[in-house]
């Protein structure tokens, strides 16, 4: 993906906050904790409203272009959030650093080994019993055209074969990450 070019063309700038996420947080605010990592925060569709609600939010994105725009948006609204350029497979944060992590519709753009590493990294930086609010595309999702991502020879192809993936829905799953023991 050419994320810099996509964001220069106002990629997903009209997207508002994710309704299920906001409703879940409203219902479980105390459990969700205050310190949140928004993985692939993009234009801040969730980061900005969470910051407005008083959460301590850190946004991570691979695109320098989108982070510059988001910095301006935060400044225009007198809001403070930490923004970091980086990749999901190599999170530049200390262990057990976040109460909750949000990753909505982005992790599946990685190659399989990076998807696996991204989950390991999320587990590493998430506090014990923290929430990981995750949304990925299902193989049954036909709302948008699919693009096959070729992995290395050593990695299996994922998301292309119903027999290998066993994914059956395109809705958001909410689960607690197991504590590392």
mmCIF file of C-alpha atoms in Angstrom:
data_model
loop_
_atom_site.group_PDB
_atom_site.id
_atom_site.type_symbol
_atom_site.label_atom_id
_atom_site.label_comp_id
_atom_site.label_asym_id
_atom_site.label_seq_id
_atom_site.Cartn_x
_atom_site.Cartn_y
_atom_site.Cartn_z
ATOM 1 C CA UNK A 1 0.000 0.000 0.000
ATOM 2 C CA UNK A 2 1.097 3.522 -0.684
ATOM 3 C CA UNK A 3 -0.326 5.114 2.446
ATOM 4 C CA UNK A 4 1.321 8.511 1.971
ATOM 5 C CA UNK A 5 -0.319 8.936 -1.460
ATOM 6 C CA UNK A 6 -3.675 7.668 -0.168
ATOM 7 C CA UNK A 7 -3.679 10.183 2.686
ATOM 8 C CA UNK A 8 -2.641 13.052 0.429
ATOM 9 C CA UNK A 9 -5.838 12.274 -1.494
ATOM 10 C CA UNK A 10 -7.921 12.612 1.710
ATOM 11 C CA UNK A 11 -8.287 8.849 2.247
ATOM 12 C CA UNK A 12 -11.175 8.154 4.638
ATOM 13 C CA UNK A 13 -11.245 11.724 5.955
ATOM 14 C CA UNK A 14 -15.036 11.691 6.042
ATOM 15 C CA UNK A 15 -15.202 8.653 8.363
ATOM 16 C CA UNK A 16 -16.656 9.401 11.785
ATOM 17 C CA UNK A 17 -16.061 7.517 15.034
ATOM 18 C CA UNK A 18 -16.640 3.761 14.997
ATOM 19 C CA UNK A 19 -20.122 3.401 16.533
ATOM 20 C CA UNK A 20 -19.637 -0.025 18.125
ATOM 21 C CA UNK A 21 -16.376 1.050 19.708
ATOM 22 C CA UNK A 22 -17.873 4.231 21.150
ATOM 23 C CA UNK A 23 -20.909 2.366 22.491
ATOM 24 C CA UNK A 24 -18.711 -0.332 24.039
ATOM 25 C CA UNK A 25 -16.507 2.239 25.745
ATOM 26 C CA UNK A 26 -19.553 4.106 27.013
ATOM 27 C CA UNK A 27 -20.862 0.889 28.578
ATOM 28 C CA UNK A 28 -17.475 -0.261 29.939
ATOM 29 C CA UNK A 29 -15.547 2.952 30.538
ATOM 30 C CA UNK A 30 -14.162 1.975 33.916
ATOM 31 C CA UNK A 31 -13.013 -1.447 32.692
ATOM 32 C CA UNK A 32 -11.583 -0.011 29.454
ATOM 33 C CA UNK A 33 -9.095 2.075 31.423
ATOM 34 C CA UNK A 34 -7.740 5.500 30.595
ATOM 35 C CA UNK A 35 -4.537 4.806 28.646
ATOM 36 C CA UNK A 36 -5.392 3.737 25.072
ATOM 37 C CA UNK A 37 -3.297 2.865 22.020
ATOM 38 C CA UNK A 38 -5.050 3.501 18.697
ATOM 39 C CA UNK A 39 -3.161 1.344 16.180
ATOM 40 C CA UNK A 40 -3.245 2.814 12.666
ATOM 41 C CA UNK A 41 -5.098 5.856 13.979
ATOM 42 C CA UNK A 42 -5.371 7.430 10.527
ATOM 43 C CA UNK A 43 -7.241 10.729 10.538
ATOM 44 C CA UNK A 44 -8.131 10.369 14.211
ATOM 45 C CA UNK A 45 -11.689 9.183 13.695
ATOM 46 C CA UNK A 46 -11.536 7.465 17.114
ATOM 47 C CA UNK A 47 -8.525 9.183 18.654
ATOM 48 C CA UNK A 48 -10.069 12.675 18.590
ATOM 49 C CA UNK A 49 -13.404 11.815 20.242
ATOM 50 C CA UNK A 50 -11.648 9.667 22.854
ATOM 51 C CA UNK A 51 -9.250 12.510 23.614
ATOM 52 C CA UNK A 52 -12.230 14.864 23.896
ATOM 53 C CA UNK A 53 -13.718 12.462 26.454
ATOM 54 C CA UNK A 54 -10.578 12.730 28.591
ATOM 55 C CA UNK A 55 -8.793 9.503 27.667
ATOM 56 C CA UNK A 56 -4.995 9.443 27.452
ATOM 57 C CA UNK A 57 -4.693 8.293 23.824
ATOM 58 C CA UNK A 58 -1.583 7.437 21.836
ATOM 59 C CA UNK A 59 -2.027 7.152 18.087
ATOM 60 C CA UNK A 60 0.256 5.025 15.921
ATOM 61 C CA UNK A 61 0.291 5.194 12.139
ATOM 62 C CA UNK A 62 2.722 4.295 9.370
ATOM 63 C CA UNK A 63 1.928 7.469 7.398
ATOM 64 C CA UNK A 64 3.826 10.638 8.244
ATOM 65 C CA UNK A 65 1.365 12.560 6.047
ATOM 66 C CA UNK A 66 -1.689 11.521 8.071
ATOM 67 C CA UNK A 67 0.088 12.189 11.367
ATOM 68 C CA UNK A 68 0.893 15.744 10.235
ATOM 69 C CA UNK A 69 -2.772 16.318 9.381
ATOM 70 C CA UNK A 70 -3.886 14.798 12.668
ATOM 71 C CA UNK A 71 -1.434 16.991 14.607
ATOM 72 C CA UNK A 72 -3.024 20.054 12.988
ATOM 73 C CA UNK A 73 -6.515 18.767 13.788
ATOM 74 C CA UNK A 74 -5.584 18.220 17.438
ATOM 75 C CA UNK A 75 -4.004 21.679 17.684
ATOM 76 C CA UNK A 76 -7.060 23.307 16.026
ATOM 77 C CA UNK A 77 -9.271 21.684 18.668
ATOM 78 C CA UNK A 78 -6.945 22.388 21.612
ATOM 79 C CA UNK A 79 -6.442 18.667 22.255
ATOM 80 C CA UNK A 80 -3.373 16.705 23.299
ATOM 81 C CA UNK A 81 -2.512 13.180 22.234
ATOM 82 C CA UNK A 82 0.774 11.447 21.615
ATOM 83 C CA UNK A 83 1.274 10.559 17.931
ATOM 84 C CA UNK A 84 3.933 8.075 16.857
ATOM 85 C CA UNK A 85 5.001 6.957 13.399
ATOM 86 C CA UNK A 86 5.539 3.218 13.337
ATOM 87 C CA UNK A 87 4.423 -0.250 12.305
ATOM 88 C CA UNK A 88 2.108 -2.688 14.071
ATOM 89 C CA UNK A 89 4.704 -5.455 13.966
ATOM 90 C CA UNK A 90 7.244 -3.310 15.866
ATOM 91 C CA UNK A 91 5.455 -1.216 18.476
ATOM 92 C CA UNK A 92 7.856 1.357 19.980
ATOM 93 C CA UNK A 93 6.368 1.177 23.490
ATOM 94 C CA UNK A 94 7.276 -0.381 26.821
ATOM 95 C CA UNK A 95 5.705 -3.611 28.048
ATOM 96 C CA UNK A 96 2.346 -3.425 29.862
ATOM 97 C CA UNK A 97 1.965 0.213 28.827
ATOM 98 C CA UNK A 98 -1.723 0.435 27.754
ATOM 99 C CA UNK A 99 -5.053 -0.367 29.400
ATOM 100 C CA UNK A 100 -6.677 -0.944 26.012
ATOM 101 C CA UNK A 101 -5.733 -1.187 22.353
ATOM 102 C CA UNK A 102 -7.864 -0.339 19.325
ATOM 103 C CA UNK A 103 -7.117 -1.752 15.864
ATOM 104 C CA UNK A 104 -9.932 -1.270 13.390
ATOM 105 C CA UNK A 105 -9.740 -2.611 9.866
ATOM 106 C CA UNK A 106 -6.010 -2.373 9.303
ATOM 107 C CA UNK A 107 -4.022 -5.317 10.624
ATOM 108 C CA UNK A 108 -5.105 -7.531 7.718
ATOM 109 C CA UNK A 109 -3.087 -5.368 5.297
ATOM 110 C CA UNK A 110 0.072 -7.015 6.659
ATOM 111 C CA UNK A 111 1.768 -10.168 5.480
ATOM 112 C CA UNK A 112 1.062 -13.208 7.637
ATOM 113 C CA UNK A 113 4.335 -13.104 9.616
ATOM 114 C CA UNK A 114 3.698 -9.414 10.381
ATOM 115 C CA UNK A 115 0.105 -10.163 11.428
ATOM 116 C CA UNK A 116 1.456 -12.744 13.871
ATOM 117 C CA UNK A 117 4.139 -10.331 15.103
ATOM 118 C CA UNK A 118 1.534 -7.553 15.424
ATOM 119 C CA UNK A 119 -0.508 -9.717 17.805
ATOM 120 C CA UNK A 120 2.607 -10.532 19.820
ATOM 121 C CA UNK A 121 3.450 -6.840 20.026
ATOM 122 C CA UNK A 122 -0.101 -5.934 21.083
ATOM 123 C CA UNK A 123 0.051 -8.563 23.811
ATOM 124 C CA UNK A 124 3.424 -7.219 24.948
ATOM 125 C CA UNK A 125 2.346 -3.584 25.330
ATOM 126 C CA UNK A 126 -1.144 -4.329 26.705
ATOM 127 C CA UNK A 127 -1.522 -4.543 30.467
ATOM 128 C CA UNK A 128 -2.747 -7.810 31.953
ATOM 129 C CA UNK A 129 -6.522 -8.137 31.498
ATOM 130 C CA UNK A 130 -6.544 -5.157 29.113
ATOM 131 C CA UNK A 131 -8.990 -4.899 26.227
ATOM 132 C CA UNK A 132 -8.004 -5.386 22.599
ATOM 133 C CA UNK A 133 -10.803 -4.029 20.402
ATOM 134 C CA UNK A 134 -10.150 -5.526 16.978
ATOM 135 C CA UNK A 135 -11.895 -5.414 13.626
ATOM 136 C CA UNK A 136 -10.623 -7.276 10.556
ATOM 137 C CA UNK A 137 -12.146 -8.191 7.209
ATOM 138 C CA UNK A 138 -13.776 -11.540 6.873
ATOM 139 C CA UNK A 139 -13.373 -13.726 3.830
ATOM 140 C CA UNK A 140 -17.165 -13.450 3.568
ATOM 141 C CA UNK A 141 -17.045 -9.648 3.321
ATOM 142 C CA UNK A 142 -17.922 -8.723 -0.256
ATOM 143 C CA UNK A 143 -18.550 -5.022 0.391
ATOM 144 C CA UNK A 144 -15.205 -4.112 -1.170
ATOM 145 C CA UNK A 145 -13.075 -5.838 -3.801
ATOM 146 C CA UNK A 146 -10.341 -8.117 -2.486
ATOM 147 C CA UNK A 147 -6.680 -7.811 -3.287
ATOM 148 C CA UNK A 148 -4.446 -10.827 -2.815
ATOM 149 C CA UNK A 149 -1.332 -10.204 -0.729
ATOM 150 C CA UNK A 150 1.541 -12.521 -1.585
ATOM 151 C CA UNK A 151 3.539 -13.642 1.414
ATOM 152 C CA UNK A 152 7.051 -15.021 1.541
ATOM 153 C CA UNK A 153 7.575 -18.608 0.472
ATOM 154 C CA UNK A 154 7.910 -19.579 4.147
ATOM 155 C CA UNK A 155 4.576 -18.015 5.138
ATOM 156 C CA UNK A 156 1.130 -19.455 4.437
ATOM 157 C CA UNK A 157 -1.310 -17.329 2.460
ATOM 158 C CA UNK A 158 -4.079 -16.033 4.685
ATOM 159 C CA UNK A 159 -7.541 -14.686 4.057
ATOM 160 C CA UNK A 160 -7.780 -16.264 0.640
ATOM 161 C CA UNK A 161 -9.016 -19.791 1.310
ATOM 162 C CA UNK A 162 -12.127 -20.528 3.379
ATOM 163 C CA UNK A 163 -10.672 -23.871 4.501
ATOM 164 C CA UNK A 164 -7.547 -22.312 5.978
ATOM 165 C CA UNK A 165 -9.036 -19.259 7.662
ATOM 166 C CA UNK A 166 -12.393 -20.350 9.100
ATOM 167 C CA UNK A 167 -13.439 -16.730 9.477
ATOM 168 C CA UNK A 168 -17.187 -16.359 9.221
ATOM 169 C CA UNK A 169 -18.198 -12.809 10.002
ATOM 170 C CA UNK A 170 -17.171 -9.252 9.326
ATOM 171 C CA UNK A 171 -18.322 -7.698 12.603
ATOM 172 C CA UNK A 172 -16.177 -6.412 15.430
ATOM 173 C CA UNK A 173 -14.909 -8.883 17.981
ATOM 174 C CA UNK A 174 -14.078 -7.799 21.490
ATOM 175 C CA UNK A 175 -11.871 -9.932 23.653
ATOM 176 C CA UNK A 176 -9.432 -9.703 26.513
ATOM 177 C CA UNK A 177 -5.866 -10.646 25.783
ATOM 178 C CA UNK A 178 -4.633 -13.469 28.039
ATOM 179 C CA UNK A 179 -2.097 -12.396 30.610
ATOM 180 C CA UNK A 180 1.454 -13.433 29.907
ATOM 181 C CA UNK A 181 2.446 -16.078 32.399
#
